[in-house]
Coordinates of C-alpha atoms and ligand atoms in Angstrom, one line a residue:
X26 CA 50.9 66.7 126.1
X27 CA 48.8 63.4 126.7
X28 CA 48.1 62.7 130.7
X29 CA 46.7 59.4 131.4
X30 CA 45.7 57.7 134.7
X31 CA 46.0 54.3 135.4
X32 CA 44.6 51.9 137.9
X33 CA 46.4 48.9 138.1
X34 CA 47.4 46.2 140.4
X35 CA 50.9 46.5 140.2
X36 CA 53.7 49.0 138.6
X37 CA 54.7 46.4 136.4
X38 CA 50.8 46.2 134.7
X39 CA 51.1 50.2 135.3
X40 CA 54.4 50.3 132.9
X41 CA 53.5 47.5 130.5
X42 CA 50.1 49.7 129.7
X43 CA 51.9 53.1 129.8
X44 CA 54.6 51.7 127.1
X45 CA 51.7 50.6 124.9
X46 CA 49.2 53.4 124.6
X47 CA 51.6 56.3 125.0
X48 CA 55.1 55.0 124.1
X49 CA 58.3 54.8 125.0
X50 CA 58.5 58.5 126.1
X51 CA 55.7 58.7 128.4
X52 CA 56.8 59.8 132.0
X53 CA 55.0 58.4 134.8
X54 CA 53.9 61.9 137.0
X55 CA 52.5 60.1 139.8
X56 CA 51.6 56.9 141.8
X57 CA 49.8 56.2 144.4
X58 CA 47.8 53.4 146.4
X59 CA 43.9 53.8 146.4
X60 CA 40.9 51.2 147.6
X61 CA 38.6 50.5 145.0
X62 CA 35.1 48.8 144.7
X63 CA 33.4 47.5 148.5
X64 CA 30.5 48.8 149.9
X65 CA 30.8 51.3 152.2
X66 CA 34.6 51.4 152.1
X67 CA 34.2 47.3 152.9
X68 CA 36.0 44.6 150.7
X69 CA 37.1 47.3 148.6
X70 CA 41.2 46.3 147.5
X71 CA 44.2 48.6 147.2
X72 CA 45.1 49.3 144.0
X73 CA 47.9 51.4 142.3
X74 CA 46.8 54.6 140.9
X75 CA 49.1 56.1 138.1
X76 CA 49.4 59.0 136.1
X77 CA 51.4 59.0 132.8
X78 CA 52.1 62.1 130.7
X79 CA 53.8 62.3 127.2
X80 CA 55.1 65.4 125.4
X81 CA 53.7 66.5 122.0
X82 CA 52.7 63.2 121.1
X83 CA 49.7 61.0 120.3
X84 CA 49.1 58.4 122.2
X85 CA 50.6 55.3 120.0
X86 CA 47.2 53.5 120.2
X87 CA 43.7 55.4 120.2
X88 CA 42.2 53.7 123.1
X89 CA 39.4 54.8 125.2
X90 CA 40.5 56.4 128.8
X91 CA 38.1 54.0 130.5
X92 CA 39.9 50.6 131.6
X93 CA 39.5 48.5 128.3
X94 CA 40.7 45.4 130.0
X95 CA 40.5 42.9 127.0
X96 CA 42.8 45.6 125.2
X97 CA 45.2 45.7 127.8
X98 CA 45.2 41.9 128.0
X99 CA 46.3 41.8 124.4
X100 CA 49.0 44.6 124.9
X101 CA 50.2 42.9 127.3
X102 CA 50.1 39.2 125.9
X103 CA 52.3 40.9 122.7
X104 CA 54.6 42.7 125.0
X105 CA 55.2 39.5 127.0
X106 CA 55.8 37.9 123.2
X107 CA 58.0 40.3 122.4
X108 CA 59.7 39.5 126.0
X109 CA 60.0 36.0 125.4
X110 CA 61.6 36.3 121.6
X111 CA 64.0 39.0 123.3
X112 CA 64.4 36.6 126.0
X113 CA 65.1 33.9 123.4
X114 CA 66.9 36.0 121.2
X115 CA 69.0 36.6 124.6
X116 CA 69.3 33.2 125.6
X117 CA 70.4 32.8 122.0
X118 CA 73.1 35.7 122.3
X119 CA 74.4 34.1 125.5
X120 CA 74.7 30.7 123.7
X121 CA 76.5 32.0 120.9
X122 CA 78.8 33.7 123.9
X123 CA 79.0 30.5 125.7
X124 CA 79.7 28.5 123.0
X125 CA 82.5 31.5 122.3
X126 CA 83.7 31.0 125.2
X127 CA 83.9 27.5 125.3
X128 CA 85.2 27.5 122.0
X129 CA 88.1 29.9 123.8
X130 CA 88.1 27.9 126.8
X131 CA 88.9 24.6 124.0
X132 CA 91.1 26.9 122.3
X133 CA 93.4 27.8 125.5
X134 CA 93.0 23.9 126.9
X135 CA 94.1 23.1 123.0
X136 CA 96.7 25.8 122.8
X137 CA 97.9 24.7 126.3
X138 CA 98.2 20.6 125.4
X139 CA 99.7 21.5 121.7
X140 CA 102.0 23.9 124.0
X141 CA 103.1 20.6 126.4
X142 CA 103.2 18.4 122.7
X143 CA 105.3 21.2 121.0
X144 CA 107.4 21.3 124.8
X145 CA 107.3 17.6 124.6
X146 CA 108.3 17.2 121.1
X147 CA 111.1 19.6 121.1
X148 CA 112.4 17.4 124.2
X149 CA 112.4 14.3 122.5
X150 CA 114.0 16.2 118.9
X151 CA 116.7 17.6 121.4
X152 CA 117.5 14.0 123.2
X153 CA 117.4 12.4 119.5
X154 CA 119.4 15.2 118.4
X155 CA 121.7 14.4 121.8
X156 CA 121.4 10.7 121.0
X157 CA 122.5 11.4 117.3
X158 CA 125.4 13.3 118.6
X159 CA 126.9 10.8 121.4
X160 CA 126.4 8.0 118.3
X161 CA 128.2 10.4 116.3
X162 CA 131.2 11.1 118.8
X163 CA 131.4 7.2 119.1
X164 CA 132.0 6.4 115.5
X165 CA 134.1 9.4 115.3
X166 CA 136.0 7.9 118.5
X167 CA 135.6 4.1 117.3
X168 CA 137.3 4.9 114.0
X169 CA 140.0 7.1 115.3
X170 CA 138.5 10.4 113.8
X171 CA 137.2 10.2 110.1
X172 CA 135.9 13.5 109.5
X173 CA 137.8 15.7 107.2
X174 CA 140.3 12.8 106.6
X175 CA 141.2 12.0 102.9
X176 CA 140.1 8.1 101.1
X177 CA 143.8 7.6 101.0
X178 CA 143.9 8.5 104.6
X179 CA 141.5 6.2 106.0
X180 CA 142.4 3.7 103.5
X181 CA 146.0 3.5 104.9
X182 CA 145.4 3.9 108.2
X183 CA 143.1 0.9 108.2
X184 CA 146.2 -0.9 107.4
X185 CA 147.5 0.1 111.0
X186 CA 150.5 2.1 109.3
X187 CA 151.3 4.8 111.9
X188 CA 150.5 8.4 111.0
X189 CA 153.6 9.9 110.5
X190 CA 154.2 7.1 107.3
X191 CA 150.5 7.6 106.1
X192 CA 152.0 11.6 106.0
X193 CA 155.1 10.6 104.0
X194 CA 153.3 8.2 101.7
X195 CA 150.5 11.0 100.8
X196 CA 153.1 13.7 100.3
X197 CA 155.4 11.4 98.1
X198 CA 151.8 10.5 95.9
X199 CA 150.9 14.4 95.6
X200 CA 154.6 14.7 93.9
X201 CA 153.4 11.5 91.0
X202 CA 152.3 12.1 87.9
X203 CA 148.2 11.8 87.3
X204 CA 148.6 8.9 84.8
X205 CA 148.3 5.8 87.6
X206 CA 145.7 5.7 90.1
X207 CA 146.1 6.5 93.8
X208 CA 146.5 2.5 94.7
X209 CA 149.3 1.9 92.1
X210 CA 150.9 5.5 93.6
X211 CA 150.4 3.8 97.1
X212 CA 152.2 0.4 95.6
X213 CA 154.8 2.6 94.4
X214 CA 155.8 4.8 97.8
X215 CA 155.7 1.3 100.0
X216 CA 158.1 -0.2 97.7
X217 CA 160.4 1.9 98.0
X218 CA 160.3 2.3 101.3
X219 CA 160.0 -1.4 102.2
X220 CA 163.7 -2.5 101.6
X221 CA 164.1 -6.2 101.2
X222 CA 167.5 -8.0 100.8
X223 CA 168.2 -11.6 100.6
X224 CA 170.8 -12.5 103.8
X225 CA 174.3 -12.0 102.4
X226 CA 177.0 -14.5 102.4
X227 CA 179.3 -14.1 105.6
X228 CA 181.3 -16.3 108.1
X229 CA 179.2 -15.0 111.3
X230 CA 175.6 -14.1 111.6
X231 CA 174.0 -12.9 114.9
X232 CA 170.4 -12.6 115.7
X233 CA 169.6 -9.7 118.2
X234 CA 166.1 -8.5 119.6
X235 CA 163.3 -8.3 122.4
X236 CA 162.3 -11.0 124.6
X237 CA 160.2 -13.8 122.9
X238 CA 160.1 -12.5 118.9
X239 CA 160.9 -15.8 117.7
X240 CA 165.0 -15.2 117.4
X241 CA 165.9 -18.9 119.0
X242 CA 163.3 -20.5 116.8
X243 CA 164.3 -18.6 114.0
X244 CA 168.1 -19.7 114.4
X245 CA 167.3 -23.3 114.5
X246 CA 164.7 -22.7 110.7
X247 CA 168.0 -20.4 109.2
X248 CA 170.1 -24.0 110.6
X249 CA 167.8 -26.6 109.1
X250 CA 167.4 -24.1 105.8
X251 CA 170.9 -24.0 105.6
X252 CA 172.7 -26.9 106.5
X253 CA 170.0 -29.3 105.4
X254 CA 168.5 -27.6 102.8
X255 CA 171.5 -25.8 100.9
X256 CA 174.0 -28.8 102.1
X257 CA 176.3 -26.0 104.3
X258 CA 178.2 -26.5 107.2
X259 CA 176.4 -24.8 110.0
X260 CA 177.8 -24.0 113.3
X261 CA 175.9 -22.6 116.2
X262 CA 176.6 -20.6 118.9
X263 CA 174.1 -19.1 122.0
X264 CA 175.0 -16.0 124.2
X265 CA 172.0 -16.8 126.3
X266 CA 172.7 -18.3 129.7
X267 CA 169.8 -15.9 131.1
X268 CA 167.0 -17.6 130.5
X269 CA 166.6 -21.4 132.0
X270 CA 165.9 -23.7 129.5
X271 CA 167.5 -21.3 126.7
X272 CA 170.3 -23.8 126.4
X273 CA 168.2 -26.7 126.1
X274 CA 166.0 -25.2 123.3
X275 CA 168.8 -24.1 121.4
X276 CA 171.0 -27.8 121.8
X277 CA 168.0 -29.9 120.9
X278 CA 167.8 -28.5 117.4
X279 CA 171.7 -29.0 117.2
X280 CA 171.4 -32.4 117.9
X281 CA 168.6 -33.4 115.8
X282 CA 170.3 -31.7 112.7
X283 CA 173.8 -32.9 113.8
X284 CA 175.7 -30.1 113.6
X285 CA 178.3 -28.3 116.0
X286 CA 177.2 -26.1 119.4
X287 CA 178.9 -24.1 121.7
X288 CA 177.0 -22.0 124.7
X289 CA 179.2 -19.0 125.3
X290 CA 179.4 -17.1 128.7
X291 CA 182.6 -14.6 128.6
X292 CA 183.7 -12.3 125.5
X293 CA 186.6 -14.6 125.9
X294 CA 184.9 -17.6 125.9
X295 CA 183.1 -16.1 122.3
X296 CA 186.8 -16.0 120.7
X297 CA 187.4 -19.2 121.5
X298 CA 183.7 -21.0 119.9
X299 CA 184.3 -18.9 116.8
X300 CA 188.0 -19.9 116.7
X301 CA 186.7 -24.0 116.9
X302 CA 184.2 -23.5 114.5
X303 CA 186.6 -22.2 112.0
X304 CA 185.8 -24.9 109.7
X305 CA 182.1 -24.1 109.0
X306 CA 180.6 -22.2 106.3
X307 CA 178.5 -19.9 108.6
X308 CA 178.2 -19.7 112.4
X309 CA 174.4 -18.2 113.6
X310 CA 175.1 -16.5 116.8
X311 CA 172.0 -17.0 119.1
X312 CA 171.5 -14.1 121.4
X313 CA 169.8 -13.1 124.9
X314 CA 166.5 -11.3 124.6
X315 CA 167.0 -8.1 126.2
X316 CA 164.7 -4.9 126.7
X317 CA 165.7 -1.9 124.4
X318 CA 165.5 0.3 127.3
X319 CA 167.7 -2.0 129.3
X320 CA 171.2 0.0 128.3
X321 CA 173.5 -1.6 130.2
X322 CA 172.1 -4.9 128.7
X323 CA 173.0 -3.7 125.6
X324 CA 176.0 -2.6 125.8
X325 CA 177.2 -5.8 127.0
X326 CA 175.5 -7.6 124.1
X327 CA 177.5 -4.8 122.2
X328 CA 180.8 -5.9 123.7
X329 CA 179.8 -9.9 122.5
X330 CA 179.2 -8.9 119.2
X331 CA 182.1 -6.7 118.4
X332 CA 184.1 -9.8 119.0
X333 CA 183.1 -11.7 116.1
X334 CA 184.2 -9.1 113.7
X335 CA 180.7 -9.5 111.7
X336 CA 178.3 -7.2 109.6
X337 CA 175.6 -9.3 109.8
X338 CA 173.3 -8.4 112.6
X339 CA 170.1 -8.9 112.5
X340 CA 167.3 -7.5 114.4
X341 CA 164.7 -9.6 114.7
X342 CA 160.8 -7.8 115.3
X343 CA 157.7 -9.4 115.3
X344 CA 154.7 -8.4 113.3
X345 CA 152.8 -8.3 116.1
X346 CA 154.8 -5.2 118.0
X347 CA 152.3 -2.2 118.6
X348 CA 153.5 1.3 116.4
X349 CA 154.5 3.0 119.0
X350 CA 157.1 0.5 120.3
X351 CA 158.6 0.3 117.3
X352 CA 160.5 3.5 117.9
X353 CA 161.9 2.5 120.9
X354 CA 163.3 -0.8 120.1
X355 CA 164.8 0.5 116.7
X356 CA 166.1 2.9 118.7
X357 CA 167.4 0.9 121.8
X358 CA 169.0 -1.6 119.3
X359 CA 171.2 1.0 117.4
X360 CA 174.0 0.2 119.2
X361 CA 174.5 -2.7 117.8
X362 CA 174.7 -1.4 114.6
X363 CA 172.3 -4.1 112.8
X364 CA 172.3 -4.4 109.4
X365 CA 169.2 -6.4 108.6
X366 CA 166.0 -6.8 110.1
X367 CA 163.8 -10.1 110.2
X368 CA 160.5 -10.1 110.6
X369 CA 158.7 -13.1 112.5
X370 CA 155.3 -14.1 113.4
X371 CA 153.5 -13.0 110.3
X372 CA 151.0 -15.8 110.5
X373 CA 149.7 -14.2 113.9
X374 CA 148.1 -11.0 112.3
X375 CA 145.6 -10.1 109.8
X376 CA 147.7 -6.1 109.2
X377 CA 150.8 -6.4 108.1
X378 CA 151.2 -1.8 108.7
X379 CA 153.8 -2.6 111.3
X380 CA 155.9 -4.0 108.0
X381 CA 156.4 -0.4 106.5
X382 CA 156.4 1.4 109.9
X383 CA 160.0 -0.6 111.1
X384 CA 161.2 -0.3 107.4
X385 CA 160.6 3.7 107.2
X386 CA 161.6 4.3 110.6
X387 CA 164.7 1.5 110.5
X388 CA 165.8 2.1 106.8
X389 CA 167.2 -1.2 106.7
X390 CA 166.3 -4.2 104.7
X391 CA 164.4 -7.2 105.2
X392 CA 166.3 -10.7 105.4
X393 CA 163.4 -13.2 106.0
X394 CA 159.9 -13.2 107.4
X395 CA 158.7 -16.5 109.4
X396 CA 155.5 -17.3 109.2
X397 CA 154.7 -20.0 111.7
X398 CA 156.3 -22.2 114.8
X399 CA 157.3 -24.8 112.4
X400 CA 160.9 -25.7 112.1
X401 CA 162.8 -25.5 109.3
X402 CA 159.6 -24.6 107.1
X403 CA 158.2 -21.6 108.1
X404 CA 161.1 -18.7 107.0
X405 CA 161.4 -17.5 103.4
X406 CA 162.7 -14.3 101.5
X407 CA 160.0 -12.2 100.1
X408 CA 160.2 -9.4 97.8
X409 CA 159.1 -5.3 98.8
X410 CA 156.3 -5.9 96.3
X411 CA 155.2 -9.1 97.7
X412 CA 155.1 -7.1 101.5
X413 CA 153.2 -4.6 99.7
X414 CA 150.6 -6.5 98.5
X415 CA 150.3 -8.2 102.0
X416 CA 150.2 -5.0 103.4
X417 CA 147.4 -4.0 101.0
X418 CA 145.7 -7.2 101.6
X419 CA 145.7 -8.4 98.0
X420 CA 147.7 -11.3 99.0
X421 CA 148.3 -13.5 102.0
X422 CA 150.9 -15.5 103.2
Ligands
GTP20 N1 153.2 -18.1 115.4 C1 154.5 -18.0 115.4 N2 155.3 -18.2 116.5 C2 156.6 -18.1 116.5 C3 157.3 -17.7 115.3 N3 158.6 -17.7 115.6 C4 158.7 -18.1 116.9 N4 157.5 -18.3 117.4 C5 157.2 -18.8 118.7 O1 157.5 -17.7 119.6 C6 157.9 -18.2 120.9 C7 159.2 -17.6 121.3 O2 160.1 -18.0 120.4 P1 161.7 -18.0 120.8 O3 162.4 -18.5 119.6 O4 162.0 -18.7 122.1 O5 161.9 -16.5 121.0 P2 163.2 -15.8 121.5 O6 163.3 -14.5 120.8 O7 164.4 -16.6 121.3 O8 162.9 -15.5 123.0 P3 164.0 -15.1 124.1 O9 165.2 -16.0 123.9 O10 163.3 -15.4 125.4 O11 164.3 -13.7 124.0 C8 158.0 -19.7 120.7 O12 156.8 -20.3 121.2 C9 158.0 -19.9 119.2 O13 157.5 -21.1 118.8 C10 156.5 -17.4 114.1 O14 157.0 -17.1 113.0 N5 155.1 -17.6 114.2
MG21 MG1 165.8 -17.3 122.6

């Protein structure tokens, strides 16, 4: 064992000496404060006395046991330089850490802003997926439902012919041989089902329908067709005392062609005009517009009609009549057993489904179409292929 005793002026000199000469094991044994130098115990200073010891070891530097001062200076000027590089080699470390943990602290603010961007992203993709969807239901609303529908489908449908006929016309077409195309398959279920007929010969005809289809003016075109046109002696006859001015309309056009008119108010009164006009070729029976729904009007129309003994009734539509009224007045008109159907005002649409909708849902055939305001010029006989082209749009009228 090595014991050494140190004067010093503090116990960090004391330590800084003990680690250099005798190492890193030494033990310090004792310490204590002692005057040194003065004369006569005068301006003597306290100083730290301290004893070192280390076990089976050599002291690591063979230094004298007096107080070698310039060799302390020296250990202690490398142990401070071995301080400061631990120092910076600390300062270092905690850089590295500080910069780690500013990198983390970057990470987390990074993490945290790409977690509001991802936040914020995935609430704009869900509004533009929303947005997508709402413009989605609208075209799906605004063209009456296209998905899973067929070409044919929308194809028809775009015609305005009601669903239940776009049904029939797709089932008749799956039943047709593949060797014509789905258009001339189409062609070749509306004209059958479009029935067209020119007006037959016969002493009485009688024009029946809803209020304001065109039946007076259509009367006074069949007139001039006829009696100035084909050279026939015309007779006409009104039933409509209900509306004012009906009388007048209908009497004007009389006069102007010249030909004989009688306005009608009883079922009496009816036998008698038809009786004085026994000399004419054809007598056109001008009617009250009445409401299909209106049953009591009808049967009273009924009562009129049955008097003049005729088959041809004709119930006049317009073009213009919305699919789902077509039922009812088809319906409401039955009564009156029509025979024919004219259909007016063709000029004042652009779809001509409504055609094919009265025709399948009526069964009966076409007489005439009118096509404008314009007495006598604006009625004519067209053909089912001629309606189906119009209702295909490859041709106008
Ligand atoms: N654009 C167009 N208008 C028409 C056609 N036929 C008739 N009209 C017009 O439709 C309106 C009504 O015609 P009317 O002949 O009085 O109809 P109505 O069926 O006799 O009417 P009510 O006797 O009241 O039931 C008139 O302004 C006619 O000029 C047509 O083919 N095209
Ligand atoms: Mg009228």
């Amino acid at each position: 064992m090595v014991i050494k005793r140190y004067i010093v002026n503090s116990m960090s000199e004391a330590l800084t000496r003990i680690r250099y000469e005798l190492g890193k094991d030494a033990v310090i044994i004792s310490q204590r404060r002692i005057r040194k130098g003065g004369f006569w115990g005068f301006f003597s200073k306290k100083v730290l006395e301290v004893t070192a010891a280390v076990d089976n070891k050599k002291p690591s530097r063979n230094v004298s046991s007096g107080e070698n001062v310039e060799e302390s200076i020296k250990a202690i000027k490398k142990i401070m330089n071995s301080k400061i590089k631990e120092n910076e080699k600390q300062i270092k470390e905690s850089n590295i850490q500080s910069n780690n943990e500013e990198r983390k602290r970057t990470e987390v603010i990074f993490d945290e802003n790409y977690k509001l961007m991802l936040e914020k992203n995935n609430g704009q993709l869900i509004n533009e997926v929303k947005e997508m969807r709402s413009m989605l239901d609208e075209m799906v609303k605004g063209s009456n439902i296209t998905i899973g529908k067929s070409k044919v489908q929308l194809y028809l449908e775009k015609m305005d012919i009601e669903d239940e006929v776009v049904k029939y016309i797709m089932n008749e077409m799956k039943m047709m041989s593949d060797d014509i195309t789905d258009k001339e398959k189409i062609k070749k279920v509306m004209e059958h089902v479009i029935l067209t007929r020119p007006m037959q010969e016969s002493n009485v005809v009688v024009l029946v329908g809803p209020t304001g289809v065109g039946k007076t003016t259509t009367i006074a075109k069949l007139a001039g067709k006829m009696a100035l046109l084909e050279g026939k002696k015309v007779g006409l006859i009104t039933i409509d005392t209900y509306r004012i001015g009906a009388v007048e309309q209908l009497k004007t056009y009389a006069d102007i062609m010249n030909i004989p008119f009688k306005v009608v108010l009883t079922i009496k009164e009816m036998e008698a005009a038809v009786e004085s006009m026994s000399n004419c070729d054809v007598i056109l029976v001008d009617t009250t517009g009445r409401s299909s729904k209106n049953t009591m009007q009808i049967s009273e129309l009924r009562a009129f009609i049955e008097k003049v003994n005729t088959d041809n009734v004709n119930l006049v539509m317009s073009c213009t009549t919305k699919n789902r009224d077509i039922d009812v007045i088809l319906d409401g008109y039955k009564p009156l057993n029509y025979s024919n159907i004219i259909i007016t005002k063709l000029d004042e649409t652009s779809t001509y489904g409504s055609i094919i909708n009265i025709c399948k849902d009526s069964k009966k055939p076409i007489t005439f179409v009118t096509t404008g305001q314009n007495v006598p010029d604006d009625i004519k006989f067209i053909t089912s292929k001629e309606i189906t082209n119009l209702i295909l749009g490859e041709d106008s009228i």
